[in-house]
GROMACS .gro file of C-alpha atoms in nm:
model
  294
    1MET     CA    1  -0.803  -4.658   0.025
    2ALA     CA    2  -0.501  -4.614   0.274
    3ILE     CA    3  -0.346  -4.932   0.418
    4PHE     CA    4  -0.439  -4.775   0.763
    5THR     CA    5  -0.519  -4.440   0.913
    6GLY     CA    6  -0.346  -4.356   1.223
    7ALA     CA    7  -0.062  -4.495   1.461
    8GLY     CA    8   0.101  -4.783   1.338
    9VAL     CA    9   0.385  -4.961   1.587
   10ALA     CA   10   0.718  -5.026   1.464
   11ILE     CA   11   0.710  -5.336   1.652
   12VAL     CA   12   1.042  -5.471   1.838
   13THR     CA   13   1.135  -5.811   1.803
   14PRO     CA   14   1.153  -6.012   2.109
   15PHE     CA   15   1.449  -6.234   2.183
   16LYS     CA   16   1.538  -6.498   2.474
   17ASP     CA   17   1.845  -6.468   2.657
   18ASN     CA   18   2.054  -6.702   2.422
   19LEU     CA   19   1.949  -6.471   2.138
   20GLU     CA   20   1.667  -6.685   1.980
   21VAL     CA   21   1.369  -6.486   1.863
   22ASP     CA   22   1.072  -6.530   2.130
   23TYR     CA   23   0.772  -6.612   1.941
   24ASN     CA   24   0.550  -6.646   2.248
   25LYS     CA   25   0.673  -6.287   2.370
   26LEU     CA   26   0.580  -6.136   2.009
   27GLU     CA   27   0.236  -6.297   2.021
   28GLN     CA   28   0.147  -6.153   2.356
   29PHE     CA   29   0.331  -5.804   2.284
   30ILE     CA   30   0.098  -5.796   1.940
   31ASP     CA   31  -0.205  -5.880   2.133
   32TYR     CA   32  -0.131  -5.588   2.364
   33GLN     CA   33  -0.084  -5.321   2.085
   34VAL     CA   34  -0.408  -5.445   1.891
   35GLU     CA   35  -0.628  -5.429   2.230
   36ASN     CA   36  -0.447  -5.085   2.347
   37GLY     CA   37  -0.570  -4.900   2.003
   38THR     CA   38  -0.262  -4.971   1.762
   39ASP     CA   39  -0.356  -4.912   1.402
   40SER     CA   40  -0.145  -5.134   1.239
   41ILE     CA   41   0.166  -5.376   1.319
   42ILE     CA   42   0.487  -5.282   1.140
   43ILE     CA   43   0.700  -5.595   1.141
   44CYS     CA   44   1.040  -5.653   1.098
   45GLY     CA   45   1.145  -5.329   1.056
   46THR     CA   46   1.449  -5.097   1.150
   47THR     CA   47   1.314  -5.129   1.526
   48GLY     CA   48   1.237  -5.498   1.469
   49GLU     CA   49   1.609  -5.545   1.442
   50ALA     CA   50   1.536  -5.697   1.091
   51SER     CA   51   1.912  -5.640   1.003
   52THR     CA   52   2.007  -5.928   1.209
   53LEU     CA   53   1.738  -6.180   1.147
   54THR     CA   54   1.824  -6.456   0.905
   55HIS     CA   55   1.598  -6.463   0.640
   56GLU     CA   56   1.423  -6.761   0.794
   57GLU     CA   57   1.357  -6.569   1.108
   58HIS     CA   58   1.246  -6.260   0.946
   59LEU     CA   59   0.953  -6.466   0.755
   60GLU     CA   60   0.862  -6.655   1.041
   61CYS     CA   61   0.824  -6.328   1.234
   62ILE     CA   62   0.627  -6.231   0.925
   63ARG     CA   63   0.397  -6.507   0.966
   64VAL     CA   64   0.337  -6.519   1.364
   65ALA     CA   65   0.239  -6.150   1.318
   66VAL     CA   66  -0.043  -6.212   1.038
   67ASN     CA   67  -0.168  -6.523   1.209
   68ARG     CA   68  -0.158  -6.356   1.550
   69VAL     CA   69  -0.323  -6.027   1.450
   70ASN     CA   70  -0.586  -6.254   1.222
   71LYS     CA   71  -0.679  -5.945   1.033
   72ARG     CA   72  -0.803  -5.730   1.371
   73ILE     CA   73  -0.580  -5.486   1.225
   74PRO     CA   74  -0.324  -5.425   0.922
   75VAL     CA   75  -0.001  -5.587   0.884
   76ILE     CA   76   0.287  -5.431   0.707
   77ALA     CA   77   0.576  -5.641   0.648
   78GLY     CA   78   0.958  -5.490   0.631
   79THR     CA   79   1.070  -5.644   0.310
   80GLY     CA   80   1.358  -5.407   0.180
   81SER     CA   81   1.715  -5.477   0.101
   82ASN     CA   82   2.011  -5.337  -0.070
   83CYS     CA   83   1.965  -5.596  -0.298
   84THR     CA   84   1.680  -5.594  -0.516
   85GLU     CA   85   1.700  -5.970  -0.546
   86THR     CA   86   1.673  -6.012  -0.189
   87ALA     CA   87   1.377  -5.786  -0.142
   88LYS     CA   88   1.186  -5.925  -0.417
   89TYR     CA   89   1.231  -6.262  -0.253
   90LEU     CA   90   1.104  -6.142   0.100
   91SER     CA   91   0.853  -5.931  -0.050
   92LYS     CA   92   0.702  -6.227  -0.225
   93GLU     CA   93   0.724  -6.477   0.077
   94ALA     CA   94   0.567  -6.199   0.284
   95CYS     CA   95   0.291  -6.188   0.062
   96LYS     CA   96   0.256  -6.551   0.075
   97ALA     CA   97   0.217  -6.512   0.444
   98GLY     CA   98  -0.096  -6.287   0.370
   99VAL     CA   99   0.029  -5.937   0.510
  100ASP     CA  100  -0.199  -5.621   0.416
  101GLY     CA  101   0.101  -5.441   0.273
  102LEU     CA  102   0.508  -5.410   0.253
  103LEU     CA  103   0.728  -5.159   0.386
  104LEU     CA  104   1.026  -5.092   0.136
  105VAL     CA  105   1.325  -4.895   0.289
  106THR     CA  106   1.596  -4.722   0.023
  107PRO     CA  107   1.874  -4.915  -0.030
  108TYR     CA  108   2.154  -4.906   0.224
  109TYR     CA  109   2.545  -4.899   0.216
  110ASN     CA  110   2.575  -4.945  -0.164
  111LYS     CA  111   2.288  -4.658  -0.180
  112ALA     CA  112   2.174  -4.584  -0.541
  113THR     CA  113   2.136  -4.309  -0.817
  114GLN     CA  114   1.772  -4.150  -0.806
  115LYS     CA  115   1.740  -4.330  -1.133
  116GLY     CA  116   1.857  -4.700  -0.971
  117LEU     CA  117   1.616  -4.602  -0.667
  118VAL     CA  118   1.323  -4.595  -0.934
  119GLU     CA  119   1.453  -4.939  -1.120
  120HIS     CA  120   1.504  -5.055  -0.776
  121PHE     CA  121   1.116  -5.005  -0.629
  122SER     CA  122   0.971  -5.073  -0.953
  123ASP     CA  123   1.129  -5.411  -1.013
  124VAL     CA  124   1.011  -5.507  -0.641
  125ALA     CA  125   0.668  -5.366  -0.662
  126HIS     CA  126   0.613  -5.547  -1.019
  127SER     CA  127   0.694  -5.861  -0.858
  128VAL     CA  128   0.411  -5.836  -0.603
  129ASP     CA  129   0.040  -5.737  -0.587
  130ALA     CA  130   0.032  -5.593  -0.233
  131PRO     CA  131   0.030  -5.216  -0.165
  132ILE     CA  132   0.359  -5.069  -0.118
  133LEU     CA  133   0.480  -4.798   0.106
  134LEU     CA  134   0.843  -4.654   0.055
  135TYR     CA  135   1.072  -4.574   0.357
  136ASN     CA  136   1.302  -4.281   0.325
  137VAL     CA  137   1.521  -4.241   0.630
  138PRO     CA  138   1.865  -4.127   0.434
  139GLY     CA  139   2.038  -4.040   0.836
  140ARG     CA  140   2.037  -4.453   0.858
  141THR     CA  141   2.057  -4.529   0.492
  142GLY     CA  142   2.282  -4.259   0.365
  143CYS     CA  143   2.045  -4.248   0.076
  144ASN     CA  144   1.778  -4.018   0.021
  145LEU     CA  145   1.484  -4.055  -0.183
  146ALA     CA  146   1.415  -3.693  -0.351
  147ALA     CA  147   1.063  -3.574  -0.389
  148LYS     CA  148   1.040  -3.594  -0.732
  149THR     CA  149   1.167  -3.973  -0.720
  150THR     CA  150   0.886  -4.067  -0.513
  151ALA     CA  151   0.634  -3.848  -0.713
  152THR     CA  152   0.756  -4.027  -1.010
  153LEU     CA  153   0.739  -4.388  -0.835
  154VAL     CA  154   0.360  -4.323  -0.699
  155ASN     CA  155   0.255  -4.191  -1.050
  156GLN     CA  156   0.379  -4.453  -1.283
  157VAL     CA  157   0.361  -4.797  -1.028
  158GLU     CA  158   0.016  -4.900  -0.933
  159ASN     CA  159   0.091  -5.053  -0.605
  160ILE     CA  160   0.310  -4.788  -0.503
  161VAL     CA  161   0.082  -4.622  -0.251
  162GLY     CA  162   0.247  -4.442   0.009
  163ILE     CA  163   0.610  -4.332   0.223
  164LYS     CA  164   0.740  -4.331   0.561
  165GLU     CA  165   0.929  -4.020   0.569
  166ALA     CA  166   1.203  -4.019   0.811
  167SER     CA  167   1.402  -3.756   0.674
  168GLY     CA  168   1.285  -3.493   0.887
  169ASN     CA  169   1.286  -3.268   0.579
  170MET     CA  170   0.988  -3.081   0.586
  171SER     CA  171   1.065  -2.897   0.317
  172GLN     CA  172   1.092  -3.214   0.112
  173ILE     CA  173   0.789  -3.374   0.270
  174ALA     CA  174   0.578  -3.051   0.157
  175GLU     CA  175   0.726  -3.119  -0.175
  176ILE     CA  176   0.602  -3.440  -0.224
  177MET     CA  177   0.226  -3.340  -0.153
  178LEU     CA  178   0.290  -3.083  -0.396
  179LEU     CA  179   0.440  -3.321  -0.714
  180THR     CA  180   0.191  -3.571  -0.601
  181GLU     CA  181  -0.131  -3.354  -0.566
  182GLY     CA  182  -0.180  -3.531  -0.233
  183LYS     CA  183  -0.238  -3.868  -0.396
  184ILE     CA  184  -0.006  -4.080  -0.164
  185ASP     CA  185  -0.048  -4.190   0.180
  186LEU     CA  186   0.212  -3.996   0.393
  187TYR     CA  187   0.327  -4.128   0.730
  188SER     CA  188   0.579  -3.971   0.973
  189GLY     CA  189   0.855  -4.189   1.066
  190ASN     CA  190   0.983  -3.983   1.319
  191ASP     CA  191   0.727  -3.951   1.647
  192ASP     CA  192   0.832  -3.578   1.717
  193GLN     CA  193   0.713  -3.488   1.374
  194ILE     CA  194   0.339  -3.680   1.373
  195LEU     CA  195   0.141  -3.323   1.395
  196PRO     CA  196   0.354  -3.178   1.110
  197LEU     CA  197   0.308  -3.418   0.876
  198LEU     CA  198  -0.081  -3.462   0.963
  199SER     CA  199  -0.118  -3.096   0.888
  200LEU     CA  200   0.056  -3.187   0.541
  201GLY     CA  201  -0.199  -3.425   0.454
  202GLY     CA  202  -0.055  -3.721   0.614
  203LYS     CA  203  -0.230  -4.037   0.726
  204GLY     CA  204  -0.059  -4.093   1.029
  205VAL     CA  205   0.292  -4.226   1.179
  206ILE     CA  206   0.475  -4.567   1.226
  207SER     CA  207   0.594  -4.511   1.543
  208VAL     CA  208   0.844  -4.623   1.785
  209LEU     CA  209   0.687  -4.458   2.050
  210SER     CA  210   0.349  -4.674   2.033
  211ASN     CA  211   0.576  -4.959   2.150
  212ILE     CA  212   0.532  -4.829   2.527
  213ALA     CA  213   0.242  -4.585   2.466
  214PRO     CA  214  -0.032  -4.726   2.213
  215LYS     CA  215  -0.322  -4.565   2.302
  216ASP     CA  216  -0.176  -4.193   2.322
  217THR     CA  217   0.012  -4.241   1.988
  218HIS     CA  218  -0.349  -4.351   1.859
  219ASP     CA  219  -0.482  -4.064   1.996
  220ILE     CA  220  -0.251  -3.803   1.854
  221VAL     CA  221  -0.356  -3.925   1.508
  222ALA     CA  222  -0.714  -3.972   1.599
  223LYS     CA  223  -0.781  -3.626   1.788
  224TYR     CA  224  -0.647  -3.438   1.484
  225MET     CA  225  -0.852  -3.620   1.247
  226ALA     CA  226  -1.140  -3.557   1.436
  227GLY     CA  227  -1.088  -3.196   1.436
  228ASP     CA  228  -0.925  -3.172   1.789
  229GLN     CA  229  -0.612  -3.033   1.681
  230LYS     CA  230  -0.590  -2.864   2.062
  231GLY     CA  231  -0.598  -3.201   2.197
  232SER     CA  232  -0.378  -3.355   1.920
  233LEU     CA  233  -0.105  -3.087   1.976
  234GLU     CA  234  -0.137  -3.134   2.348
  235LEU     CA  235  -0.033  -3.505   2.350
  236GLN     CA  236   0.198  -3.435   2.082
  237LEU     CA  237   0.401  -3.178   2.340
  238LYS     CA  238   0.343  -3.411   2.618
  239TYR     CA  239   0.543  -3.686   2.489
  240LEU     CA  240   0.824  -3.501   2.336
  241PRO     CA  241   1.091  -3.554   2.662
  242LEU     CA  242   0.990  -3.938   2.615
  243ILE     CA  243   1.041  -3.923   2.266
  244LYS     CA  244   1.390  -3.751   2.295
  245GLU     CA  245   1.498  -3.996   2.534
  246LEU     CA  246   1.341  -4.300   2.283
  247PHE     CA  247   1.646  -4.144   2.030
  248CYS     CA  248   1.921  -4.084   2.275
  249GLU     CA  249   2.122  -4.376   2.166
  250VAL     CA  250   2.052  -4.571   1.820
  251ASN     CA  251   1.712  -4.711   1.772
  252PRO     CA  252   1.592  -4.966   1.898
  253ILE     CA  253   1.834  -4.973   2.233
  254PRO     CA  254   1.621  -4.725   2.395
  255VAL     CA  255   1.288  -4.899   2.333
  256LYS     CA  256   1.418  -5.238   2.398
  257LYS     CA  257   1.540  -5.083   2.728
  258ALA     CA  258   1.167  -4.919   2.747
  259VAL     CA  259   0.973  -5.260   2.673
  260GLU     CA  260   1.174  -5.440   2.967
  261LEU     CA  261   1.139  -5.146   3.218
  262ALA     CA  262   0.770  -5.158   3.138
  263GLY     CA  263   0.785  -5.544   3.199
  264PHE     CA  264   0.681  -5.674   2.869
  265MET     CA  265   0.972  -5.868   2.775
  266SER     CA  266   1.349  -5.868   2.807
  267GLY     CA  267   1.541  -5.615   2.652
  268THR     CA  268   1.766  -5.807   2.493
  269MET     CA  269   1.951  -5.735   2.135
  270ARG     CA  270   2.168  -5.890   1.897
  271LYS     CA  271   2.531  -5.732   1.849
  272PRO     CA  272   2.647  -5.489   1.730
  273LEU     CA  273   2.373  -5.330   1.948
  274THR     CA  274   2.442  -5.317   2.305
  275GLU     CA  275   2.298  -5.218   2.645
  276MET     CA  276   2.186  -4.888   2.707
  277GLU     CA  277   2.431  -4.642   2.895
  278PRO     CA  278   2.315  -4.642   3.296
  279GLU     CA  279   2.295  -4.271   3.291
  280ASN     CA  280   2.053  -4.252   2.942
  281ALA     CA  281   1.878  -4.553   3.128
  282GLN     CA  282   1.815  -4.341   3.402
  283HIS     CA  283   1.672  -4.020   3.212
  284LEU     CA  284   1.455  -4.291   3.017
  285GLU     CA  285   1.284  -4.397   3.306
  286LYS     CA  286   1.222  -4.063   3.427
  287GLU     CA  287   1.047  -3.953   3.119
  288MET     CA  288   0.835  -4.307   3.136
  289LYS     CA  289   0.700  -4.203   3.479
  290ALA     CA  290   0.675  -3.864   3.392
  291VAL     CA  291   0.374  -3.957   3.158
  292GLY     CA  292   0.251  -4.269   3.369
  293ILE     CA  293   0.377  -4.558   3.151
  294LEU     CA  294   0.546  -4.652   3.520
   0.00000   0.00000   0.00000
């Protein structure tokens, strides 16, 4: 059984003006997501600015998420690293906190060969009991997880059960489904490709858009799964202009501005991320108004 089906939010991490993590705002935002149809909380991923959290903050965000959700929906923790031992440490601690699954990104900067990726993910997976989603986002990591490698991991490691695919390479994604005979939980890592991945047998999306449009993002998947492909397509296309603006600067700069515009929290980020360019922020606000968020 999949960890979740539908739209999981790649949730932002709120910061106070002094750049401390605002755990109270995080709890409030988690409640908002759960109450508005989000199917899973993905905490401490790319959108959650995990790369600038200390290990202590990272793990505390995970604990807060697990406790606040309180089993209402699954919680998946981002615990990947470009250091295998660090990924093992974060994964073990996240499991102690009670997460329902782990999201492991490919090693970044130092990267790895395909053989190295098999060993890295296998080592981390064997150190825990939780189900694991691989995360392929070569545009950020400089490291692509090949379809054959994904299939090897899914077939050889029992608790590697799925993948968040954000390569944008539909041919590669189709090959993953072919080589695994569909025995993998596939999630889109790109909000503009939810419907195409569902058509290949996907289970849903791990979404940036869900931060500000949780119900409709959920409905893109729910409608498709219920046989309403037309309704799903209409929603997917409706949100394409807003999705474009959410990625007009490096994620999560635009979505942090979006949650601020929507009144959820301060859009404060930790450097090296900086304030959104004013012209881009105006376009973002316009598209948020166009779909009725503002």
